[in-house]
Amino acid sequence: MGGYCGLCGEPRDDLPHAACDARLALEPPRFCTSCRRRMKVQVTPRGWSAECVEHGVVTG
Amino acid sequence: MTDILERARDRALDRGEGLSYDELVEVLRLPDDQVPALLELAHGVRMKHCGPEVEVEGIISLKTGGCPEDCHFCSQSGQFTSPVRSVWLDIPQLVRAAEETAATGATEFCIVAAVRGPDERLMSQVRDGIRAIQEAVDINVACSLGMLTQEQVDDLAAMGVHRYNHNLEAARSYFPSVVTTHSYEERWDTCQMVRAAGMELCCGGLVGMGETLEQRAELAAQLAELDPHEVPLNFLNPRPGTPFGDLPLMDSADALRTIAAFRLAMPRTILRYAGGRELTLGDLGTRDGLLGGINAVIVGNYLTTLGRDADEDLALLSDLKMPIKELAKTL
Ligand code: SF4
Ligand SMILES: [Zn+2]
Ligand SMILES: [Zn+2]
């Protein structure tokens, strides 16, 4: 699968991230899944957006 | 029925008076099989002294992260290796968040900043933000901007801030284990100034931070002494990288005992579910707490974490036949 875990920032291939994936139901990602940079995250009452300087904005 | 429940019925339900510290300790020590009776009593106190309405609020982080303080539970402190990065919200985004909040039926919208206290830049952003919200949205604006000077208190009151949040966070005896960069007394002083200026005071704290049961009772008793208009109750959600990041989640029965104890300490306050309830209580426990003394919720997301879907909470309130409190028109 490759890439990085949005929650803990570790490589996806090395470790199991099921617990991280479950936690992503109750928090936004903090790490870019492409490059592992910490993202600028803004949470709003009904959504969130997270921005990587290199890979742009993801929302949820 | 045990002796303490009988005394609590007499004091809190019949007379509307809060329990003492010693009585709150007894409440928190009640065995599991007494918890349903305790919650029923706390619910009765809430219904009699506050009514069935639930106050709904939304919150927004105007300035996230990079805080110089070291509150050990907080992912926004700049002193820990938390993954939360510093970010500011602009005014159009702030107004949009207020609109989203109002659309849920909420009557309160709280603007929060991760700071020790506001500087000129933050005060001016808040001033512009409140003006823009007041022009576009019918909602009460609250603020939570840390410790204030008297001048800032007066400025916020003049801007029309309806309620100011400043938590005690922890019992006085446990506070130095939670925060070392400012004191419990500094927090207490800001709370007193806020109230003296005529704003409603919102002041609560967190439980599940490793405090003893006695310190939990102490926090409830100290809040009761302060007598805030609203008390937000948070359950620790251990944040990675913070000193409390490895603490276990609070036991759900203890969380429910705490809700009931807070209600019995403060029969007439607005007791709000704040952060951590999703993890600590889950869906079932959330319902139990609303039937155990809670009469206010934060709807939607928190500052850095996500909440339950707002529609699920609103459906639960309607299921429980608890109407959402409406905006009081004082014109
Ligand atoms: S003052 Fe507020 S934002 Fe700053 S570390 Fe403490 S709780 Fe977090
Ligand atoms: Zn992970
Ligand atoms: Zn990236």
PDB file of C-alpha atoms in Angstrom, chain A residues 23-28 30-31 38-48, chain B residues 60-61 82-85 87 89 100-101 239 300-304 306 310-311:
ATOM      1  CA  ARG A  23      -9.070   6.717  15.781  1.00  0.00           C
ATOM      2  CA  LEU A  24      -9.350   8.681  12.548  1.00  0.00           C
ATOM      3  CA  ALA A  25     -13.124   8.453  13.044  1.00  0.00           C
ATOM      4  CA  LEU A  26     -12.725  10.898  15.933  1.00  0.00           C
ATOM      5  CA  GLU A  27      -9.802  13.031  14.836  1.00  0.00           C
ATOM      6  CA  PRO A  28      -8.447  14.570  11.668  1.00  0.00           C
ATOM      7  CA  ARG A  30      -2.086  15.220  11.258  1.00  0.00           C
ATOM      8  CA  PHE A  31       0.472  13.807   8.786  1.00  0.00           C
ATOM      9  CA  ARG A  38       2.922  17.583   9.560  1.00  0.00           C
ATOM     10  CA  MET A  39      -0.106  19.288   8.070  1.00  0.00           C
ATOM     11  CA  LYS A  40      -1.831  22.530   9.053  1.00  0.00           C
ATOM     12  CA  VAL A  41      -5.153  21.295  10.342  1.00  0.00           C
ATOM     13  CA  GLN A  42      -8.276  23.362  10.968  1.00  0.00           C
ATOM     14  CA  VAL A  43     -11.255  21.722  12.652  1.00  0.00           C
ATOM     15  CA  THR A  44     -14.670  23.400  12.245  1.00  0.00           C
ATOM     16  CA  PRO A  45     -17.992  22.424  13.851  1.00  0.00           C
ATOM     17  CA  ARG A  46     -19.000  20.197  10.947  1.00  0.00           C
ATOM     18  CA  GLY A  47     -15.755  19.332   9.189  1.00  0.00           C
ATOM     19  CA  TRP A  48     -11.994  19.698   8.969  1.00  0.00           C
TER      20      TRP A  48
ATOM     21  CA  ILE B  60     -14.290  26.958  17.010  1.00  0.00           C
ATOM     22  CA  SER B  61     -10.565  27.364  17.310  1.00  0.00           C
ATOM     23  CA  SER B  82       2.406  17.074  19.778  1.00  0.00           C
ATOM     24  CA  PRO B  83       1.669  16.845  16.026  1.00  0.00           C
ATOM     25  CA  VAL B  84      -0.713  19.819  16.221  1.00  0.00           C
ATOM     26  CA  ARG B  85       0.624  22.725  14.155  1.00  0.00           C
ATOM     27  CA  VAL B  87      -2.807  27.822  12.512  1.00  0.00           C
ATOM     28  CA  LEU B  89      -8.666  31.001  11.111  1.00  0.00           C
ATOM     29  CA  GLU B 100     -22.971  26.017  10.604  1.00  0.00           C
ATOM     30  CA  THR B 101     -23.408  26.079  14.354  1.00  0.00           C
ATOM     31  CA  ARG B 239      -3.222  13.199  23.421  1.00  0.00           C
ATOM     32  CA  GLY B 300     -20.217  18.704  16.260  1.00  0.00           C
ATOM     33  CA  ASN B 301     -16.458  18.871  16.459  1.00  0.00           C
ATOM     34  CA  TYR B 302     -14.117  20.116  19.151  1.00  0.00           C
ATOM     35  CA  LEU B 303     -11.013  22.268  18.728  1.00  0.00           C
ATOM     36  CA  THR B 304      -8.549  19.664  17.489  1.00  0.00           C
ATOM     37  CA  LEU B 306     -13.907  15.409  16.139  1.00  0.00           C
ATOM     38  CA  ALA B 310     -24.270  16.679  15.115  1.00  0.00           C
ATOM     39  CA  ASP B 311     -27.390  15.060  13.637  1.00  0.00           C
TER      40      ASP B 311
END
